Amino acid sequence: MDKRIVYVVSDSVGETAELVVKAGLSQFMEEHAYELYRIPYVENTEVLRGTIYHAKQTGAFVGFTLVNPELRHFLIKEAQEKEVECVDIMGPMLETMQRTFRKQPKQQPGLIHQLDEDYFRRIEAIEFAVRFDDGRDPRGVTQADIVLIGVSRTSKTPLSQYLAHKQYKVANVPIAPEIDAPKDLFHIPSQKCIGLRISPEKLNGIRKERLKTLGLDNRASYANIDRIYDELAHFDKVMEQLNCPVIDVSHKAVEETANIILNMVNQPYWSIDQEKENL
């Protein structure tokens, strides 16, 4: 089945709209079943017209946060005329607040991202997650607040980015029988490490879809079920050595897994053994 297409439009970064849309999508489909395209910093109607045109061609859904009322009304009208499903995430809230507070909104995009200390910490964390993604630099495990560990296609990268937006520096480490785990991984506090487990059947389906998206034969060794069992057995051995908590992500959306991780790291005196029992 072809992936569903979703456009997220904003006259700022588009982070708020993307999070809301993803939260909604998680109620209907797995993350690998859709493609989400963010269109940030919109300043003119031509971009909006083009977005609606492409949405019409692909049967896409559009979610948007536009504080500029002219752009907002244009997009809504254009979507109605072209019969494209479109939802205004910010508009109804602004209008209700305007009536309640009896004040006009500032109509300035991105005010929530003013250059304050929190903003800079978030940007630093995002850059950290990119730099130390997928084990590309093993030194990241010693500098990270959280280290995510898992085989390929266990949502390590989107989880790293999600947690980075919460100002956590996250490194993620891929596990495979042919690749030695970074030595530093076994010398850092185990509570910094979190394993991401997935069922063989679920992983098999995800990898087949990934190969299909890339135009490759889904019978490749990457999606071979025996190969997957070997990888997961190796993963379990590494987790036993690390003695760290493990989360089963087989049927969890990224946001759900991230919330579990946040609840864990925010407990000042959590027990690894207790967390293992709970997970």
CSV table of C-alpha atoms in Angstrom, one decimal:
chain,number,residue,atom,x,y,z
A,1,MET,CA,0.0,0.0,0.0
A,2,ASP,CA,1.3,3.5,-0.9
A,3,LYS,CA,2.2,5.8,2.0
A,4,ARG,CA,-0.2,8.6,2.9
A,5,ILE,CA,1.2,12.1,2.3
A,6,VAL,CA,0.8,14.8,4.9
A,7,TYR,CA,1.9,18.5,4.5
A,8,VAL,CA,2.6,20.7,7.5
A,9,VAL,CA,2.6,24.4,6.7
A,10,SER,CA,3.8,27.2,8.9
A,11,ASP,CA,5.0,30.8,8.8
A,12,SER,CA,7.5,29.9,11.5
A,13,VAL,CA,9.4,26.7,12.1
A,14,GLY,CA,6.4,24.4,12.0
A,15,GLU,CA,7.4,22.4,15.0
A,16,THR,CA,4.0,22.9,16.8
A,17,ALA,CA,2.0,21.9,13.7
A,18,GLU,CA,4.2,18.8,13.1
A,19,LEU,CA,3.8,17.5,16.7
A,20,VAL,CA,0.0,18.0,16.7
A,21,VAL,CA,-0.3,16.3,13.3
A,22,LYS,CA,1.9,13.4,14.3
A,23,ALA,CA,-0.1,12.9,17.5
A,24,GLY,CA,-3.2,12.6,15.4
A,25,LEU,CA,-1.7,10.3,12.9
A,26,SER,CA,-0.5,8.0,15.6
A,27,GLN,CA,-4.2,7.2,16.3
A,28,PHE,CA,-4.6,5.8,12.8
A,29,MET,CA,-1.4,4.4,11.4
A,30,GLU,CA,2.2,3.5,12.2
A,31,GLU,CA,4.9,6.1,11.5
A,32,HIS,CA,6.3,4.1,8.5
A,33,ALA,CA,2.8,4.3,6.8
A,34,TYR,CA,3.0,8.0,6.0
A,35,GLU,CA,5.4,10.6,4.7
A,36,LEU,CA,5.3,14.0,6.4
A,37,TYR,CA,6.6,17.1,4.6
A,38,ARG,CA,7.2,20.3,6.6
A,39,ILE,CA,6.9,23.6,4.7
A,40,PRO,CA,8.2,26.3,7.2
A,41,TYR,CA,8.6,30.1,7.0
A,42,VAL,CA,5.8,30.7,4.5
A,43,GLU,CA,5.7,34.3,3.5
A,44,ASN,CA,3.5,34.4,0.4
A,45,THR,CA,0.5,32.9,-1.2
A,46,GLU,CA,2.3,31.3,-4.1
A,47,VAL,CA,3.9,28.7,-1.7
A,48,LEU,CA,0.4,28.0,-0.3
A,49,ARG,CA,-1.1,27.6,-3.8
A,50,GLY,CA,1.7,25.2,-4.8
A,51,THR,CA,1.2,23.2,-1.6
A,52,ILE,CA,-2.5,22.8,-2.2
A,53,TYR,CA,-1.9,21.9,-5.8
A,54,HIS,CA,0.5,19.1,-4.8
A,55,ALA,CA,-1.8,18.0,-2.0
A,56,LYS,CA,-4.6,17.6,-4.6
A,57,GLN,CA,-2.4,15.6,-6.9
A,58,THR,CA,-1.4,13.2,-4.2
A,59,GLY,CA,-4.6,13.0,-2.1
A,60,ALA,CA,-2.7,14.5,0.8
A,61,PHE,CA,-3.8,16.1,4.0
A,62,VAL,CA,-2.7,19.6,5.1
A,63,GLY,CA,-2.2,20.8,8.7
A,64,PHE,CA,-1.1,24.3,9.3
A,65,THR,CA,-0.2,27.0,11.8
A,66,LEU,CA,-0.3,30.5,10.2
A,67,VAL,CA,-0.6,33.5,12.5
A,68,ASN,CA,-0.9,35.9,9.5
A,69,PRO,CA,-4.7,36.0,8.9
A,70,GLU,CA,-4.4,36.8,5.2
A,71,LEU,CA,-2.2,33.7,4.6
A,72,ARG,CA,-4.5,31.7,6.8
A,73,HIS,CA,-7.7,32.7,5.0
A,74,PHE,CA,-6.1,32.2,1.6
A,75,LEU,CA,-5.0,28.7,2.4
A,76,ILE,CA,-8.4,27.7,3.8
A,77,LYS,CA,-10.1,29.2,0.7
A,78,GLU,CA,-7.7,27.5,-1.7
A,79,ALA,CA,-8.1,24.2,0.0
A,80,GLN,CA,-11.9,24.4,-0.1
A,81,GLU,CA,-11.9,25.3,-3.8
A,82,LYS,CA,-9.6,22.4,-4.6
A,83,GLU,CA,-11.4,20.0,-2.2
A,84,VAL,CA,-8.3,19.3,-0.2
A,85,GLU,CA,-8.6,18.2,3.4
A,86,CYS,CA,-7.0,21.0,5.5
A,87,VAL,CA,-7.1,21.8,9.2
A,88,ASP,CA,-6.2,25.1,10.9
A,89,ILE,CA,-4.3,24.2,14.1
A,90,MET,CA,-3.7,27.7,15.4
A,91,GLY,CA,-6.5,29.9,14.0
A,92,PRO,CA,-9.5,28.9,16.2
A,93,MET,CA,-7.3,29.3,19.3
A,94,LEU,CA,-6.2,32.8,18.3
A,95,GLU,CA,-9.8,33.8,17.5
A,96,THR,CA,-11.1,32.5,20.8
A,97,MET,CA,-8.3,34.2,22.7
A,98,GLN,CA,-9.0,37.5,20.8
A,99,ARG,CA,-12.6,37.4,21.9
A,100,THR,CA,-11.7,36.4,25.5
A,101,PHE,CA,-8.9,38.9,26.1
A,102,ARG,CA,-10.5,41.6,23.8
A,103,LYS,CA,-7.1,42.2,22.3
A,104,GLN,CA,-5.6,41.8,18.8
A,105,PRO,CA,-2.9,39.1,18.4
A,106,LYS,CA,0.6,40.3,17.6
A,107,GLN,CA,0.5,38.3,14.4
A,108,GLN,CA,4.3,37.7,14.6
A,109,PRO,CA,5.4,34.2,13.7
A,110,GLY,CA,7.8,32.4,15.9
A,111,LEU,CA,7.4,34.4,19.1
A,112,ILE,CA,7.5,31.1,21.1
A,113,HIS,CA,11.0,30.6,19.7
A,114,GLN,CA,12.5,33.8,20.9
A,115,LEU,CA,16.2,33.7,21.4
A,116,ASP,CA,16.2,32.9,25.1
A,117,GLU,CA,18.3,30.4,27.1
A,118,ASP,CA,15.8,27.5,26.6
A,119,TYR,CA,15.9,28.1,22.8
A,120,PHE,CA,19.7,27.9,22.6
A,121,ARG,CA,19.7,24.7,24.8
A,122,ARG,CA,17.2,23.2,22.4
A,123,ILE,CA,19.2,24.1,19.3
A,124,GLU,CA,22.4,22.7,20.9
A,125,ALA,CA,20.6,19.5,21.7
A,126,ILE,CA,19.2,19.2,18.2
A,127,GLU,CA,22.7,19.7,16.7
A,128,PHE,CA,24.1,17.2,19.1
A,129,ALA,CA,21.5,14.6,18.0
A,130,VAL,CA,22.4,15.1,14.4
A,131,ARG,CA,26.2,14.9,15.0
A,132,PHE,CA,25.9,11.7,17.0
A,133,ASP,CA,23.2,10.0,15.1
A,134,ASP,CA,23.5,6.3,14.2
A,135,GLY,CA,26.9,5.9,15.9
A,136,ARG,CA,28.7,8.1,13.4
A,137,ASP,CA,30.9,9.5,16.2
A,138,PRO,CA,31.3,7.1,19.1
A,139,ARG,CA,32.6,9.8,21.4
A,140,GLY,CA,29.0,11.0,21.7
A,141,VAL,CA,28.1,8.3,24.2
A,142,THR,CA,30.2,9.9,26.9
A,143,GLN,CA,28.8,13.4,26.3
A,144,ALA,CA,25.1,12.5,26.0
A,145,ASP,CA,22.4,12.8,28.6
A,146,ILE,CA,20.7,9.7,27.0
A,147,VAL,CA,22.1,7.0,24.8
A,148,LEU,CA,19.6,5.0,22.7
A,149,ILE,CA,20.6,1.6,21.6
A,150,GLY,CA,18.9,-0.7,19.1
A,151,VAL,CA,19.0,-2.6,15.8
A,152,SER,CA,18.3,-0.7,12.5
A,153,ARG,CA,14.7,0.6,12.1
A,154,THR,CA,13.8,0.9,15.8
A,155,SER,CA,13.1,4.7,15.6
A,156,LYS,CA,16.4,5.7,17.1
A,157,THR,CA,16.8,8.8,15.0
A,158,PRO,CA,13.2,10.3,15.3
A,159,LEU,CA,13.4,9.5,19.1
A,160,SER,CA,16.7,11.3,19.3
A,161,GLN,CA,15.2,14.4,17.6
A,162,TYR,CA,12.1,14.3,19.7
A,163,LEU,CA,14.1,14.2,22.9
A,164,ALA,CA,16.4,16.9,21.6
A,165,HIS,CA,13.4,19.2,21.3
A,166,LYS,CA,13.0,18.6,25.1
A,167,GLN,CA,16.6,19.9,25.5
A,168,TYR,CA,18.2,16.4,26.1
A,169,LYS,CA,21.5,15.6,24.3
A,170,VAL,CA,20.9,12.2,22.8
A,171,ALA,CA,23.3,9.9,21.0
A,172,ASN,CA,22.1,6.7,19.4
A,173,VAL,CA,24.0,3.6,18.7
A,174,PRO,CA,23.2,0.9,16.1
A,175,ILE,CA,23.6,-2.7,17.1
A,176,ALA,CA,24.6,-5.4,14.6
A,177,PRO,CA,26.6,-8.6,15.0
A,178,GLU,CA,29.3,-7.4,12.6
A,179,ILE,CA,29.7,-4.0,14.4
A,180,ASP,CA,31.5,-3.8,17.8
A,181,ALA,CA,29.6,-1.5,20.2
A,182,PRO,CA,31.6,1.5,21.3
A,183,LYS,CA,33.9,0.6,24.2
A,184,ASP,CA,32.8,3.7,26.0
A,185,LEU,CA,29.3,2.4,26.1
A,186,PHE,CA,30.3,-0.1,28.7
A,187,HIS,CA,32.0,2.5,30.9
A,188,ILE,CA,29.2,5.1,31.3
A,189,PRO,CA,26.4,4.9,33.9
A,190,SER,CA,24.0,2.2,32.8
A,191,GLN,CA,21.0,4.5,33.6
A,192,LYS,CA,22.0,6.8,30.7
A,193,CYS,CA,21.5,3.9,28.3
A,194,ILE,CA,18.1,2.7,27.0
A,195,GLY,CA,17.7,-0.2,24.8
A,196,LEU,CA,14.9,-0.3,22.1
A,197,ARG,CA,13.6,-3.8,21.6
A,198,ILE,CA,11.2,-4.8,18.7
A,199,SER,CA,9.5,-8.0,17.8
A,200,PRO,CA,11.0,-10.0,14.8
A,201,GLU,CA,7.7,-9.9,12.9
A,202,LYS,CA,7.3,-6.2,13.3
A,203,LEU,CA,10.9,-5.5,12.3
A,204,ASN,CA,10.5,-7.8,9.3
A,205,GLY,CA,7.5,-5.8,8.1
A,206,ILE,CA,9.1,-2.4,8.7
A,207,ARG,CA,12.3,-3.4,6.8
A,208,LYS,CA,10.4,-4.8,3.9
A,209,GLU,CA,8.5,-1.6,3.6
A,210,ARG,CA,11.8,0.3,3.7
A,211,LEU,CA,13.3,-1.7,0.9
A,212,LYS,CA,10.1,-1.3,-1.1
A,213,THR,CA,10.3,2.5,-0.7
A,214,LEU,CA,13.9,2.4,-1.9
A,215,GLY,CA,12.9,0.4,-4.9
A,216,LEU,CA,14.9,-2.7,-3.7
A,217,ASP,CA,14.0,-6.4,-3.5
A,218,ASN,CA,12.3,-7.0,-0.1
A,219,ARG,CA,14.0,-10.5,-0.1
A,220,ALA,CA,17.3,-8.8,0.6
A,221,SER,CA,19.2,-10.1,3.7
A,222,TYR,CA,18.3,-6.8,5.5
A,223,ALA,CA,14.7,-8.0,5.8
A,224,ASN,CA,15.5,-11.8,6.1
A,225,ILE,CA,13.8,-13.1,9.1
A,226,ASP,CA,16.7,-15.4,10.1
A,227,ARG,CA,19.0,-12.4,9.9
A,228,ILE,CA,16.7,-10.4,12.1
A,229,TYR,CA,16.6,-13.1,14.7
A,230,ASP,CA,20.4,-13.1,14.7
A,231,GLU,CA,20.5,-9.3,15.2
A,232,LEU,CA,18.0,-9.4,18.0
A,233,ALA,CA,19.8,-12.2,19.8
A,234,HIS,CA,23.0,-10.1,19.6
A,235,PHE,CA,21.1,-7.0,20.8
A,236,ASP,CA,19.9,-9.0,23.9
A,237,LYS,CA,23.5,-10.0,24.7
A,238,VAL,CA,24.6,-6.4,24.6
A,239,MET,CA,21.7,-5.3,26.8
A,240,GLU,CA,22.6,-8.1,29.3
A,241,GLN,CA,26.1,-6.7,29.5
A,242,LEU,CA,24.9,-3.2,29.9
A,243,ASN,CA,22.3,-4.1,32.5
A,244,CYS,CA,20.2,-1.1,31.3
A,245,PRO,CA,16.4,-0.6,30.9
A,246,VAL,CA,14.9,-1.8,27.6
A,247,ILE,CA,11.6,-0.6,26.1
A,248,ASP,CA,9.6,-2.7,23.7
A,249,VAL,CA,8.8,-0.3,20.8
A,250,SER,CA,7.0,-2.9,18.6
A,251,HIS,CA,3.6,-1.2,19.0
A,252,LYS,CA,4.5,2.2,20.3
A,253,ALA,CA,4.5,5.6,18.4
A,254,VAL,CA,7.7,7.7,18.8
A,255,GLU,CA,5.9,10.1,21.1
A,256,GLU,CA,4.7,7.3,23.4
A,257,THR,CA,8.2,5.8,23.7
A,258,ALA,CA,9.7,9.3,24.3
A,259,ASN,CA,7.2,9.9,27.1
A,260,ILE,CA,8.3,6.7,28.7
A,261,ILE,CA,11.9,7.7,28.5
A,262,LEU,CA,11.2,11.2,29.9
A,263,ASN,CA,9.3,9.7,32.8
A,264,MET,CA,12.3,7.4,33.5
A,265,VAL,CA,15.0,10.1,33.4
A,266,ASN,CA,13.0,12.5,35.4
A,267,GLN,CA,12.8,10.1,38.4
A,268,PRO,CA,15.7,11.1,40.6
A,269,TYR,CA,16.2,7.7,42.2
A,270,TRP,CA,14.8,5.1,39.8
A,271,SER,CA,15.9,1.5,40.0
A,272,ILE,CA,17.1,-0.2,36.8
A,273,ASP,CA,15.8,-3.6,38.0
A,274,GLN,CA,12.4,-2.0,38.7
A,275,GLU,CA,12.3,-0.3,35.3
A,276,LYS,CA,13.0,-3.6,33.7
A,277,GLU,CA,10.0,-5.2,35.5
A,278,ASN,CA,7.8,-2.3,34.4
A,279,LEU,CA,8.8,-2.4,30.8
